[in-house]
Amino acid sequence: MDFFNPVAVMQLVEIIRTLQAGDDVADAITEVTRAIGKTPRVGKDSYGFIVNRLLAPLINEAVNCVHDGLATPEDINSMTKWGANHPMEPLALGDLIGTDVVLNIMETLYEGFGDPKYRPSPLLKQMVHAGWLGRKAGKGFEEYPA
């Protein structure tokens, strides 16, 4: 079961179907998920699961756009919000999740698949090294009051 943060707000629980899990296990977990008021969705086991496999590269590419000097973080966030109708912009989401967590997901995808499309952004690595972990550290792509 993969819950999303903040758990009290996010409805999805991604249920990851491993090779060992039979239908009875997936069905039982699906029912538990519904019983706690969440929305279950089942997917096969894979590096990063499904949502992280989709979102982390989006965040990483937004970081690359900042790194390449294509636009400011604010403009990249605005373009994504207004151009793709994302309720939370990628760099704001990266700050919420934590740049260290995004980096970990990207490293897992990159090492697991061996595909360069999952290579973590150099800027993302620098930010984590600098301790700019997003909201939890008070600084990421934005600054957050303590």
Short mmCIF file of N, CA, C and O in Angstrom, two decimals:
data_model
loop_
_atom_site.label_atom_id
_atom_site.label_comp_id
_atom_site.label_asym_id
_atom_site.label_seq_id
_atom_site.Cartn_x
_atom_site.Cartn_y
_atom_site.Cartn_z
N MET A 1 0.86 -1.17 0.00
CA MET A 1 0.00 0.00 0.00
C MET A 1 0.90 1.23 0.00
O MET A 1 1.74 1.37 0.88
N ASP A 2 0.71 2.09 -0.96
CA ASP A 2 1.49 3.32 -1.04
C ASP A 2 0.54 4.49 -0.83
O ASP A 2 -0.29 4.80 -1.70
N PHE A 3 0.64 5.12 0.35
CA PHE A 3 -0.16 6.28 0.69
C PHE A 3 0.54 7.54 0.19
O PHE A 3 1.76 7.55 0.03
N PHE A 4 -0.23 8.60 -0.02
CA PHE A 4 0.33 9.85 -0.51
C PHE A 4 0.20 10.92 0.57
O PHE A 4 -0.72 10.91 1.36
N ASN A 5 1.15 11.82 0.57
CA ASN A 5 1.28 12.83 1.61
C ASN A 5 0.63 14.14 1.18
O ASN A 5 0.83 14.54 0.03
N PRO A 6 -0.13 14.78 2.03
CA PRO A 6 -0.50 14.38 3.38
C PRO A 6 -1.62 13.34 3.36
O PRO A 6 -2.63 13.50 2.66
N VAL A 7 -1.43 12.30 4.13
CA VAL A 7 -2.33 11.15 4.11
C VAL A 7 -3.77 11.55 4.44
O VAL A 7 -4.71 11.03 3.84
N ALA A 8 -3.95 12.49 5.35
CA ALA A 8 -5.31 12.90 5.74
C ALA A 8 -6.07 13.56 4.59
O ALA A 8 -7.29 13.54 4.56
N VAL A 9 -5.35 14.11 3.62
CA VAL A 9 -5.98 14.84 2.51
C VAL A 9 -6.04 14.02 1.23
O VAL A 9 -7.04 14.04 0.51
N MET A 10 -4.98 13.30 0.94
CA MET A 10 -4.88 12.60 -0.35
C MET A 10 -5.72 11.31 -0.33
O MET A 10 -5.62 10.51 0.60
N GLN A 11 -6.52 11.13 -1.37
CA GLN A 11 -7.45 10.01 -1.42
C GLN A 11 -6.85 8.71 -1.94
O GLN A 11 -7.28 7.63 -1.56
N LEU A 12 -5.86 8.80 -2.81
CA LEU A 12 -5.34 7.61 -3.46
C LEU A 12 -4.49 6.76 -2.54
O LEU A 12 -3.66 7.27 -1.79
N VAL A 13 -4.68 5.45 -2.63
CA VAL A 13 -3.74 4.47 -2.11
C VAL A 13 -3.39 3.58 -3.29
O VAL A 13 -4.25 2.92 -3.88
N GLU A 14 -2.12 3.64 -3.66
CA GLU A 14 -1.63 2.82 -4.77
C GLU A 14 -1.30 1.43 -4.21
O GLU A 14 -0.46 1.31 -3.32
N ILE A 15 -2.02 0.44 -4.67
CA ILE A 15 -1.80 -0.93 -4.22
C ILE A 15 -0.89 -1.61 -5.23
O ILE A 15 -1.24 -1.70 -6.42
N ILE A 16 0.27 -2.03 -4.77
CA ILE A 16 1.27 -2.59 -5.66
C ILE A 16 1.19 -4.10 -5.63
O ILE A 16 1.39 -4.73 -4.59
N ARG A 17 0.92 -4.66 -6.77
CA ARG A 17 0.74 -6.11 -6.91
C ARG A 17 2.09 -6.74 -7.22
O ARG A 17 2.64 -6.59 -8.30
N THR A 18 2.67 -7.44 -6.23
CA THR A 18 3.95 -8.11 -6.42
C THR A 18 3.73 -9.48 -7.06
O THR A 18 2.60 -9.96 -7.15
N LEU A 19 4.83 -10.09 -7.46
CA LEU A 19 4.75 -11.42 -8.06
C LEU A 19 4.15 -12.44 -7.10
O LEU A 19 3.42 -13.34 -7.51
N GLN A 20 4.44 -12.28 -5.81
CA GLN A 20 4.00 -13.26 -4.81
C GLN A 20 2.54 -13.08 -4.40
O GLN A 20 1.95 -13.99 -3.82
N ALA A 21 1.97 -11.92 -4.61
CA ALA A 21 0.62 -11.63 -4.11
C ALA A 21 -0.44 -12.19 -5.06
O ALA A 21 -0.46 -11.88 -6.24
N GLY A 22 -1.32 -12.97 -4.52
CA GLY A 22 -2.41 -13.51 -5.30
C GLY A 22 -3.60 -12.57 -5.30
O GLY A 22 -3.58 -11.51 -4.65
N ASP A 23 -4.64 -12.96 -6.02
CA ASP A 23 -5.86 -12.15 -6.10
C ASP A 23 -6.46 -11.92 -4.71
O ASP A 23 -6.97 -10.83 -4.43
N ASP A 24 -6.38 -12.93 -3.85
CA ASP A 24 -6.97 -12.80 -2.52
C ASP A 24 -6.30 -11.69 -1.71
O ASP A 24 -6.96 -10.92 -1.01
N VAL A 25 -4.99 -11.55 -1.85
CA VAL A 25 -4.26 -10.50 -1.13
C VAL A 25 -4.63 -9.13 -1.69
O VAL A 25 -4.95 -8.20 -0.93
N ALA A 26 -4.61 -8.99 -3.00
CA ALA A 26 -4.96 -7.71 -3.63
C ALA A 26 -6.40 -7.31 -3.29
O ALA A 26 -6.68 -6.15 -2.99
N ASP A 27 -7.31 -8.29 -3.31
CA ASP A 27 -8.70 -8.01 -2.98
C ASP A 27 -8.85 -7.58 -1.52
O ASP A 27 -9.59 -6.63 -1.21
N ALA A 28 -8.14 -8.24 -0.61
CA ALA A 28 -8.23 -7.90 0.82
C ALA A 28 -7.68 -6.49 1.07
O ALA A 28 -8.29 -5.70 1.81
N ILE A 29 -6.57 -6.16 0.44
CA ILE A 29 -5.98 -4.82 0.62
C ILE A 29 -6.89 -3.76 0.01
O ILE A 29 -7.06 -2.67 0.56
N THR A 30 -7.51 -4.07 -1.11
CA THR A 30 -8.45 -3.14 -1.74
C THR A 30 -9.62 -2.86 -0.79
O THR A 30 -10.03 -1.70 -0.63
N GLU A 31 -10.14 -3.88 -0.14
CA GLU A 31 -11.26 -3.70 0.79
C GLU A 31 -10.84 -2.90 2.02
O GLU A 31 -11.59 -2.04 2.48
N VAL A 32 -9.65 -3.16 2.55
CA VAL A 32 -9.15 -2.39 3.69
C VAL A 32 -9.02 -0.93 3.30
O VAL A 32 -9.39 -0.03 4.07
N THR A 33 -8.52 -0.68 2.11
CA THR A 33 -8.35 0.69 1.63
C THR A 33 -9.69 1.41 1.56
O THR A 33 -9.82 2.55 2.00
N ARG A 34 -10.69 0.75 1.02
CA ARG A 34 -12.03 1.34 0.96
C ARG A 34 -12.61 1.56 2.36
O ARG A 34 -13.24 2.59 2.63
N ALA A 35 -12.35 0.62 3.26
CA ALA A 35 -12.88 0.70 4.62
C ALA A 35 -12.32 1.90 5.39
O ALA A 35 -12.99 2.43 6.28
N ILE A 36 -11.12 2.33 5.05
CA ILE A 36 -10.55 3.50 5.72
C ILE A 36 -10.84 4.79 4.96
O ILE A 36 -10.29 5.84 5.27
N GLY A 37 -11.72 4.69 3.96
CA GLY A 37 -12.18 5.89 3.26
C GLY A 37 -11.26 6.39 2.17
O GLY A 37 -11.36 7.55 1.76
N LYS A 38 -10.40 5.52 1.67
CA LYS A 38 -9.48 5.91 0.60
C LYS A 38 -9.88 5.26 -0.71
O LYS A 38 -10.70 4.34 -0.75
N THR A 39 -9.28 5.74 -1.79
CA THR A 39 -9.56 5.22 -3.13
C THR A 39 -8.42 4.31 -3.56
O THR A 39 -7.30 4.77 -3.77
N PRO A 40 -8.69 3.01 -3.70
CA PRO A 40 -7.63 2.08 -4.10
C PRO A 40 -7.49 2.00 -5.63
O PRO A 40 -8.48 2.07 -6.35
N ARG A 41 -6.26 1.87 -6.06
CA ARG A 41 -5.96 1.58 -7.46
C ARG A 41 -4.81 0.59 -7.45
O ARG A 41 -3.83 0.77 -6.75
N VAL A 42 -4.94 -0.47 -8.24
CA VAL A 42 -3.96 -1.55 -8.25
C VAL A 42 -3.06 -1.43 -9.47
O VAL A 42 -3.52 -1.19 -10.58
N GLY A 43 -1.75 -1.60 -9.23
CA GLY A 43 -0.78 -1.61 -10.32
C GLY A 43 0.26 -2.68 -10.06
O GLY A 43 0.42 -3.15 -8.93
N LYS A 44 0.97 -3.06 -11.10
CA LYS A 44 2.05 -4.04 -10.95
C LYS A 44 3.26 -3.40 -10.31
O LYS A 44 3.49 -2.20 -10.42
N ASP A 45 4.06 -4.23 -9.65
CA ASP A 45 5.28 -3.78 -9.01
C ASP A 45 6.28 -3.31 -10.07
O ASP A 45 6.52 -4.01 -11.06
N SER A 46 6.82 -2.13 -9.83
CA SER A 46 7.82 -1.57 -10.73
C SER A 46 8.58 -0.50 -9.96
O SER A 46 8.07 0.04 -8.98
N TYR A 47 9.79 -0.19 -10.40
CA TYR A 47 10.56 0.86 -9.74
C TYR A 47 9.74 2.14 -9.70
O TYR A 47 9.23 2.59 -10.72
N GLY A 48 9.61 2.72 -8.51
CA GLY A 48 8.88 3.96 -8.35
C GLY A 48 7.38 3.82 -8.35
O GLY A 48 6.67 4.80 -8.20
N PHE A 49 6.88 2.61 -8.56
CA PHE A 49 5.45 2.35 -8.70
C PHE A 49 4.92 3.18 -9.88
O PHE A 49 5.64 3.39 -10.85
N ILE A 50 3.69 3.65 -9.84
CA ILE A 50 3.13 4.34 -11.00
C ILE A 50 3.15 5.85 -10.82
O ILE A 50 3.71 6.58 -11.63
N VAL A 51 2.56 6.34 -9.74
CA VAL A 51 2.46 7.79 -9.57
C VAL A 51 3.85 8.42 -9.49
O VAL A 51 4.13 9.42 -10.16
N ASN A 52 4.74 7.84 -8.69
CA ASN A 52 6.10 8.39 -8.59
C ASN A 52 6.83 8.31 -9.92
O ASN A 52 7.62 9.19 -10.25
N ARG A 53 6.59 7.27 -10.68
CA ARG A 53 7.23 7.12 -12.00
C ARG A 53 6.77 8.20 -12.97
O ARG A 53 7.51 8.60 -13.86
N LEU A 54 5.57 8.71 -12.77
CA LEU A 54 5.06 9.80 -13.61
C LEU A 54 5.45 11.18 -13.07
O LEU A 54 5.88 12.05 -13.82
N LEU A 55 5.29 11.39 -11.76
CA LEU A 55 5.49 12.72 -11.18
C LEU A 55 6.95 13.11 -11.00
O LEU A 55 7.31 14.27 -11.26
N ALA A 56 7.78 12.20 -10.52
CA ALA A 56 9.18 12.56 -10.24
C ALA A 56 9.90 13.04 -11.50
O ALA A 56 10.61 14.05 -11.44
N PRO A 57 9.74 12.39 -12.65
CA PRO A 57 10.39 12.93 -13.86
C PRO A 57 9.86 14.31 -14.26
O PRO A 57 10.62 15.13 -14.77
N LEU A 58 8.59 14.58 -14.02
CA LEU A 58 8.04 15.91 -14.30
C LEU A 58 8.73 16.95 -13.42
O LEU A 58 9.17 17.99 -13.92
N ILE A 59 8.83 16.65 -12.14
CA ILE A 59 9.51 17.57 -11.21
C ILE A 59 10.97 17.72 -11.63
O ILE A 59 11.50 18.84 -11.69
N ASN A 60 11.63 16.61 -11.91
CA ASN A 60 13.04 16.63 -12.30
C ASN A 60 13.26 17.47 -13.56
O ASN A 60 14.22 18.24 -13.65
N GLU A 61 12.37 17.36 -14.52
CA GLU A 61 12.52 18.14 -15.76
C GLU A 61 12.26 19.62 -15.50
O GLU A 61 12.92 20.48 -16.09
N ALA A 62 11.34 19.93 -14.58
CA ALA A 62 11.13 21.33 -14.20
C ALA A 62 12.41 21.88 -13.55
O ALA A 62 12.81 23.02 -13.82
N VAL A 63 13.06 21.06 -12.72
CA VAL A 63 14.34 21.47 -12.11
C VAL A 63 15.38 21.69 -13.20
O VAL A 63 16.15 22.66 -13.16
N ASN A 64 15.42 20.80 -14.19
CA ASN A 64 16.36 20.97 -15.32
C ASN A 64 16.10 22.28 -16.06
O ASN A 64 17.04 22.93 -16.50
N CYS A 65 14.84 22.65 -16.21
CA CYS A 65 14.52 23.92 -16.88
C CYS A 65 15.08 25.11 -16.10
O CYS A 65 15.59 26.06 -16.70
N VAL A 66 15.00 25.04 -14.76
CA VAL A 66 15.60 26.09 -13.93
C VAL A 66 17.12 26.05 -14.11
O VAL A 66 17.76 27.08 -14.33
N HIS A 67 17.68 24.87 -14.03
CA HIS A 67 19.13 24.68 -14.16
C HIS A 67 19.65 25.22 -15.49
O HIS A 67 20.71 25.84 -15.55
N ASP A 68 18.88 25.02 -16.55
CA ASP A 68 19.28 25.47 -17.89
C ASP A 68 18.98 26.95 -18.12
O ASP A 68 19.27 27.47 -19.20
N GLY A 69 18.37 27.61 -17.14
CA GLY A 69 18.08 29.03 -17.26
C GLY A 69 16.95 29.36 -18.22
O GLY A 69 16.87 30.48 -18.72
N LEU A 70 16.06 28.41 -18.46
CA LEU A 70 14.97 28.63 -19.40
C LEU A 70 13.92 29.60 -18.87
O LEU A 70 13.30 30.33 -19.63
N ALA A 71 13.70 29.56 -17.56
CA ALA A 71 12.72 30.45 -16.93
C ALA A 71 12.94 30.38 -15.42
O ALA A 71 13.64 29.51 -14.92
N THR A 72 12.31 31.31 -14.71
CA THR A 72 12.39 31.30 -13.26
C THR A 72 11.53 30.17 -12.70
O THR A 72 10.60 29.71 -13.38
N PRO A 73 11.79 29.74 -11.48
CA PRO A 73 10.91 28.74 -10.86
C PRO A 73 9.45 29.19 -10.86
O PRO A 73 8.55 28.39 -11.13
N GLU A 74 9.22 30.48 -10.56
CA GLU A 74 7.84 31.00 -10.54
C GLU A 74 7.18 30.86 -11.91
O GLU A 74 6.01 30.47 -12.00
N ASP A 75 7.91 31.21 -12.97
CA ASP A 75 7.34 31.12 -14.31
C ASP A 75 7.11 29.67 -14.73
O ASP A 75 6.09 29.35 -15.35
N ILE A 76 8.03 28.79 -14.40
CA ILE A 76 7.85 27.37 -14.72
C ILE A 76 6.62 26.83 -14.01
O ILE A 76 5.79 26.13 -14.60
N ASN A 77 6.47 27.18 -12.73
CA ASN A 77 5.28 26.74 -11.99
C ASN A 77 4.01 27.30 -12.61
O ASN A 77 3.03 26.57 -12.80
N SER A 78 4.01 28.58 -12.95
CA SER A 78 2.83 29.20 -13.55
C SER A 78 2.49 28.58 -14.89
O SER A 78 1.32 28.33 -15.20
N MET A 79 3.50 28.34 -15.70
CA MET A 79 3.27 27.73 -17.02
C MET A 79 2.64 26.35 -16.88
O MET A 79 1.73 26.00 -17.65
N THR A 80 3.10 25.58 -15.91
CA THR A 80 2.55 24.24 -15.70
C THR A 80 1.12 24.31 -15.18
O THR A 80 0.25 23.57 -15.62
N LYS A 81 0.90 25.24 -14.26
CA LYS A 81 -0.45 25.38 -13.69
C LYS A 81 -1.44 25.83 -14.76
O LYS A 81 -2.51 25.24 -14.91
N TRP A 82 -1.09 26.87 -15.49
CA TRP A 82 -2.03 27.44 -16.46
C TRP A 82 -2.03 26.71 -17.80
O TRP A 82 -3.04 26.69 -18.49
N GLY A 83 -0.90 26.11 -18.16
CA GLY A 83 -0.82 25.44 -19.46
C GLY A 83 -1.21 23.97 -19.43
O GLY A 83 -1.65 23.43 -20.43
N ALA A 84 -1.03 23.34 -18.27
CA ALA A 84 -1.36 21.91 -18.17
C ALA A 84 -2.45 21.64 -17.13
O ALA A 84 -2.77 20.49 -16.88
N ASN A 85 -2.96 22.72 -16.53
CA ASN A 85 -4.05 22.62 -15.56
C ASN A 85 -3.68 21.76 -14.35
O ASN A 85 -4.52 21.04 -13.82
N HIS A 86 -2.42 21.85 -13.92
CA HIS A 86 -2.00 21.15 -12.72
C HIS A 86 -2.37 21.99 -11.50
O HIS A 86 -1.96 23.14 -11.41
N PRO A 87 -3.10 21.43 -10.55
CA PRO A 87 -3.47 22.21 -9.38
C PRO A 87 -2.27 22.58 -8.51
O PRO A 87 -2.27 23.62 -7.87
N MET A 88 -1.26 21.73 -8.48
CA MET A 88 -0.03 22.06 -7.76
C MET A 88 1.12 21.96 -8.75
O MET A 88 1.30 20.95 -9.43
N GLU A 89 1.88 23.03 -8.81
CA GLU A 89 2.96 23.14 -9.79
C GLU A 89 4.11 22.20 -9.43
O GLU A 89 4.28 21.85 -8.27
N PRO A 90 4.93 21.79 -10.42
CA PRO A 90 5.95 20.78 -10.16
C PRO A 90 7.01 21.19 -9.14
O PRO A 90 7.40 20.37 -8.30
N LEU A 91 7.49 22.42 -9.18
CA LEU A 91 8.52 22.82 -8.23
C LEU A 91 7.94 23.01 -6.83
O LEU A 91 8.60 22.69 -5.83
N ALA A 92 6.71 23.48 -6.74
CA ALA A 92 6.03 23.57 -5.44
C ALA A 92 5.79 22.17 -4.87
O ALA A 92 5.96 21.94 -3.67
N LEU A 93 5.44 21.24 -5.73
CA LEU A 93 5.24 19.86 -5.30
C LEU A 93 6.56 19.24 -4.86
O LEU A 93 6.62 18.54 -3.85
N GLY A 94 7.64 19.55 -5.59
CA GLY A 94 8.96 19.07 -5.18
C GLY A 94 9.35 19.59 -3.81
O GLY A 94 9.90 18.85 -2.99
N ASP A 95 9.04 20.85 -3.53
CA ASP A 95 9.30 21.41 -2.21
C ASP A 95 8.44 20.74 -1.14
O ASP A 95 8.89 20.52 -0.02
N LEU A 96 7.19 20.42 -1.47
CA LEU A 96 6.30 19.78 -0.52
C LEU A 96 6.78 18.35 -0.22
O LEU A 96 6.86 17.94 0.94
N ILE A 97 7.08 17.61 -1.26
CA ILE A 97 7.55 16.23 -1.10
C ILE A 97 8.90 16.22 -0.40
O ILE A 97 9.17 15.38 0.45
N GLY A 98 9.75 17.15 -0.79
CA GLY A 98 11.13 17.22 -0.31
C GLY A 98 12.07 16.91 -1.46
O GLY A 98 11.90 15.88 -2.13
N THR A 99 13.00 17.80 -1.71
CA THR A 99 13.93 17.57 -2.82
C THR A 99 14.75 16.31 -2.60
O THR A 99 15.12 15.63 -3.57
N ASP A 100 15.01 15.96 -1.34
CA ASP A 100 15.74 14.72 -1.06
C ASP A 100 14.94 13.50 -1.45
O ASP A 100 15.48 12.52 -1.99
N VAL A 101 13.63 13.54 -1.24
CA VAL A 101 12.77 12.43 -1.61
C VAL A 101 12.68 12.33 -3.14
O VAL A 101 12.76 11.23 -3.71
N VAL A 102 12.53 13.48 -3.81
CA VAL A 102 12.49 13.48 -5.28
C VAL A 102 13.79 12.91 -5.83
O VAL A 102 13.78 12.08 -6.75
N LEU A 103 14.92 13.33 -5.25
CA LEU A 103 16.21 12.81 -5.70
C LEU A 103 16.29 11.31 -5.50
O LEU A 103 16.72 10.57 -6.39
N ASN A 104 15.82 10.83 -4.36
CA ASN A 104 15.84 9.39 -4.08
C ASN A 104 15.00 8.62 -5.09
O ASN A 104 15.40 7.56 -5.58
N ILE A 105 13.83 9.16 -5.42
CA ILE A 105 12.97 8.51 -6.41
C ILE A 105 13.66 8.48 -7.77
O ILE A 105 13.68 7.44 -8.45
N MET A 106 14.24 9.60 -8.18
CA MET A 106 14.92 9.66 -9.47
C MET A 106 16.11 8.69 -9.51
O MET A 106 16.33 8.01 -10.53
N GLU A 107 16.86 8.61 -8.44
CA GLU A 107 17.99 7.67 -8.39
C GLU A 107 17.51 6.23 -8.47
O GLU A 107 18.12 5.40 -9.13
N THR A 108 16.40 5.93 -7.80
CA THR A 108 15.82 4.58 -7.86
C THR A 108 15.39 4.24 -9.28
O THR A 108 15.67 3.15 -9.78
N LEU A 109 14.71 5.19 -9.94
CA LEU A 109 14.28 4.96 -11.32
C LEU A 109 15.48 4.82 -12.25
O LEU A 109 15.51 3.92 -13.11
N TYR A 110 16.47 5.69 -12.10
CA TYR A 110 17.65 5.67 -12.96
C TYR A 110 18.44 4.37 -12.80
O TYR A 110 18.79 3.72 -13.79
N GLU A 111 18.68 3.97 -11.54
CA GLU A 111 19.41 2.73 -11.29
C GLU A 111 18.59 1.51 -11.70
O GLU A 111 19.12 0.54 -12.25
N GLY A 112 17.29 1.54 -11.43
CA GLY A 112 16.44 0.39 -11.72
C GLY A 112 16.24 0.13 -13.20
O GLY A 112 16.33 -1.01 -13.66
N PHE A 113 15.99 1.20 -13.95
CA PHE A 113 15.73 1.04 -15.38
C PHE A 113 16.98 1.23 -16.24
O PHE A 113 17.01 0.78 -17.38
N GLY A 114 17.99 1.93 -15.71
CA GLY A 114 19.18 2.20 -16.50
C GLY A 114 18.90 3.08 -17.70
O GLY A 114 19.63 3.06 -18.69
N ASP A 115 17.87 3.89 -17.61
CA ASP A 115 17.44 4.74 -18.72
C ASP A 115 17.82 6.18 -18.41
O ASP A 115 17.46 6.71 -17.36
N PRO A 116 18.56 6.85 -19.32
CA PRO A 116 18.99 8.22 -19.04
C PRO A 116 17.86 9.22 -18.85
O PRO A 116 18.08 10.29 -18.27
N LYS A 117 16.65 8.89 -19.27
CA LYS A 117 15.55 9.83 -19.05
C LYS A 117 15.25 10.02 -17.56
O LYS A 117 14.60 10.98 -17.18
N TYR A 118 15.76 9.12 -16.72
CA TYR A 118 15.56 9.23 -15.28
C TYR A 118 16.78 9.79 -14.55
O TYR A 118 16.82 9.78 -13.33
N ARG A 119 17.76 10.31 -15.28
CA ARG A 119 18.96 10.86 -14.64
C ARG A 119 18.56 12.08 -13.80
O ARG A 119 17.94 13.01 -14.30
N PRO A 120 18.93 12.07 -12.51
CA PRO A 120 18.57 13.22 -11.67
C PRO A 120 19.25 14.51 -12.14
O PRO A 120 20.39 14.49 -12.58
N SER A 121 18.53 15.60 -12.03
CA SER A 121 19.05 16.91 -12.40
C SER A 121 20.25 17.27 -11.53
O SER A 121 20.22 17.07 -10.32
N PRO A 122 21.31 17.84 -12.15
CA PRO A 122 22.44 18.30 -11.34
C PRO A 122 22.02 19.33 -10.28
O PRO A 122 22.52 19.31 -9.16
N LEU A 123 21.07 20.21 -10.63
CA LEU A 123 20.61 21.20 -9.66
C LEU A 123 19.90 20.54 -8.49
O LEU A 123 20.06 20.95 -7.34
N LEU A 124 19.14 19.50 -8.76
CA LEU A 124 18.45 18.77 -7.68
C LEU A 124 19.49 18.19 -6.72
O LEU A 124 19.35 18.31 -5.49
N LYS A 125 20.54 17.61 -7.24
CA LYS A 125 21.62 17.07 -6.40
C LYS A 125 22.28 18.18 -5.58
O LYS A 125 22.54 18.01 -4.38
N GLN A 126 22.54 19.31 -6.20
CA GLN A 126 23.16 20.43 -5.51
C GLN A 126 22.28 20.96 -4.39
O GLN A 126 22.76 21.28 -3.29
N MET A 127 20.99 21.05 -4.65
CA MET A 127 20.06 21.54 -3.63
C MET A 127 20.03 20.61 -2.42
O MET A 127 20.06 21.07 -1.28
N VAL A 128 19.98 19.32 -2.67
CA VAL A 128 19.97 18.36 -1.57
C VAL A 128 21.28 18.45 -0.78
O VAL A 128 21.27 18.48 0.46
N HIS A 129 22.38 18.52 -1.50
CA HIS A 129 23.69 18.64 -0.84
C HIS A 129 23.75 19.92 0.02
O HIS A 129 24.35 19.93 1.10
N ALA A 130 23.12 20.99 -0.44
CA ALA A 130 23.12 22.26 0.29
C ALA A 130 22.12 22.28 1.45
O ALA A 130 22.08 23.23 2.23
N GLY A 131 21.31 21.23 1.55
CA GLY A 131 20.31 21.18 2.61
C GLY A 131 19.02 21.91 2.26
O GLY A 131 18.17 22.12 3.12
N TRP A 132 18.86 22.27 0.99
CA TRP A 132 17.63 22.93 0.53
C TRP A 132 16.62 21.85 0.19
O TRP A 132 16.43 21.49 -0.97
N LEU A 133 15.98 21.33 1.19
CA LEU A 133 15.11 20.17 1.05
C LEU A 133 13.64 20.53 0.86
O LEU A 133 12.78 19.66 0.87
N GLY A 134 13.34 21.81 0.69
CA GLY A 134 11.96 22.23 0.51
C GLY A 134 11.34 22.70 1.80
O GLY A 134 12.02 23.22 2.68
N ARG A 135 10.04 22.51 1.91
CA ARG A 135 9.28 23.03 3.06
C ARG A 135 9.84 22.59 4.40
O ARG A 135 9.91 23.37 5.34
N LYS A 136 10.24 21.32 4.49
CA LYS A 136 10.70 20.81 5.79
C LYS A 136 11.99 21.47 6.26
O LYS A 136 12.28 21.45 7.44
N ALA A 137 12.74 22.05 5.34
CA ALA A 137 14.00 22.71 5.70
C ALA A 137 13.87 24.23 5.66
O ALA A 137 14.81 24.94 6.00
N GLY A 138 12.72 24.72 5.21
CA GLY A 138 12.51 26.16 5.13
C GLY A 138 13.00 26.78 3.84
O GLY A 138 12.81 27.98 3.60
N LYS A 139 13.65 25.99 2.98
CA LYS A 139 14.16 26.51 1.72
C LYS A 139 14.20 25.39 0.68
O LYS A 139 14.63 24.28 0.97
N GLY A 140 13.74 25.73 -0.48
CA GLY A 140 13.80 24.86 -1.64
C GLY A 140 13.79 25.79 -2.84
O GLY A 140 14.66 26.64 -2.96
N PHE A 141 12.79 25.65 -3.67
CA PHE A 141 12.64 26.62 -4.76
C PHE A 141 12.03 27.92 -4.26
O PHE A 141 12.10 28.95 -4.92
N GLU A 142 11.43 27.83 -3.10
CA GLU A 142 10.93 29.01 -2.40
C GLU A 142 11.45 28.95 -0.96
O GLU A 142 11.98 27.93 -0.53
N GLU A 143 11.29 30.05 -0.23
CA GLU A 143 11.62 30.06 1.19
C GLU A 143 10.32 29.96 1.96
O GLU A 143 9.30 30.52 1.57
N TYR A 144 10.38 29.21 3.08
CA TYR A 144 9.20 28.96 3.89
C TYR A 144 9.48 29.40 5.31
O TYR A 144 10.48 29.00 5.91
N PRO A 145 8.59 30.23 5.86
CA PRO A 145 8.80 30.69 7.25
C PRO A 145 8.72 29.51 8.22
O PRO A 145 7.97 28.57 8.00
N ALA A 146 9.48 29.62 9.29
CA ALA A 146 9.51 28.54 10.30
C ALA A 146 8.24 28.50 11.09
O ALA A 146 7.50 29.39 11.25
#
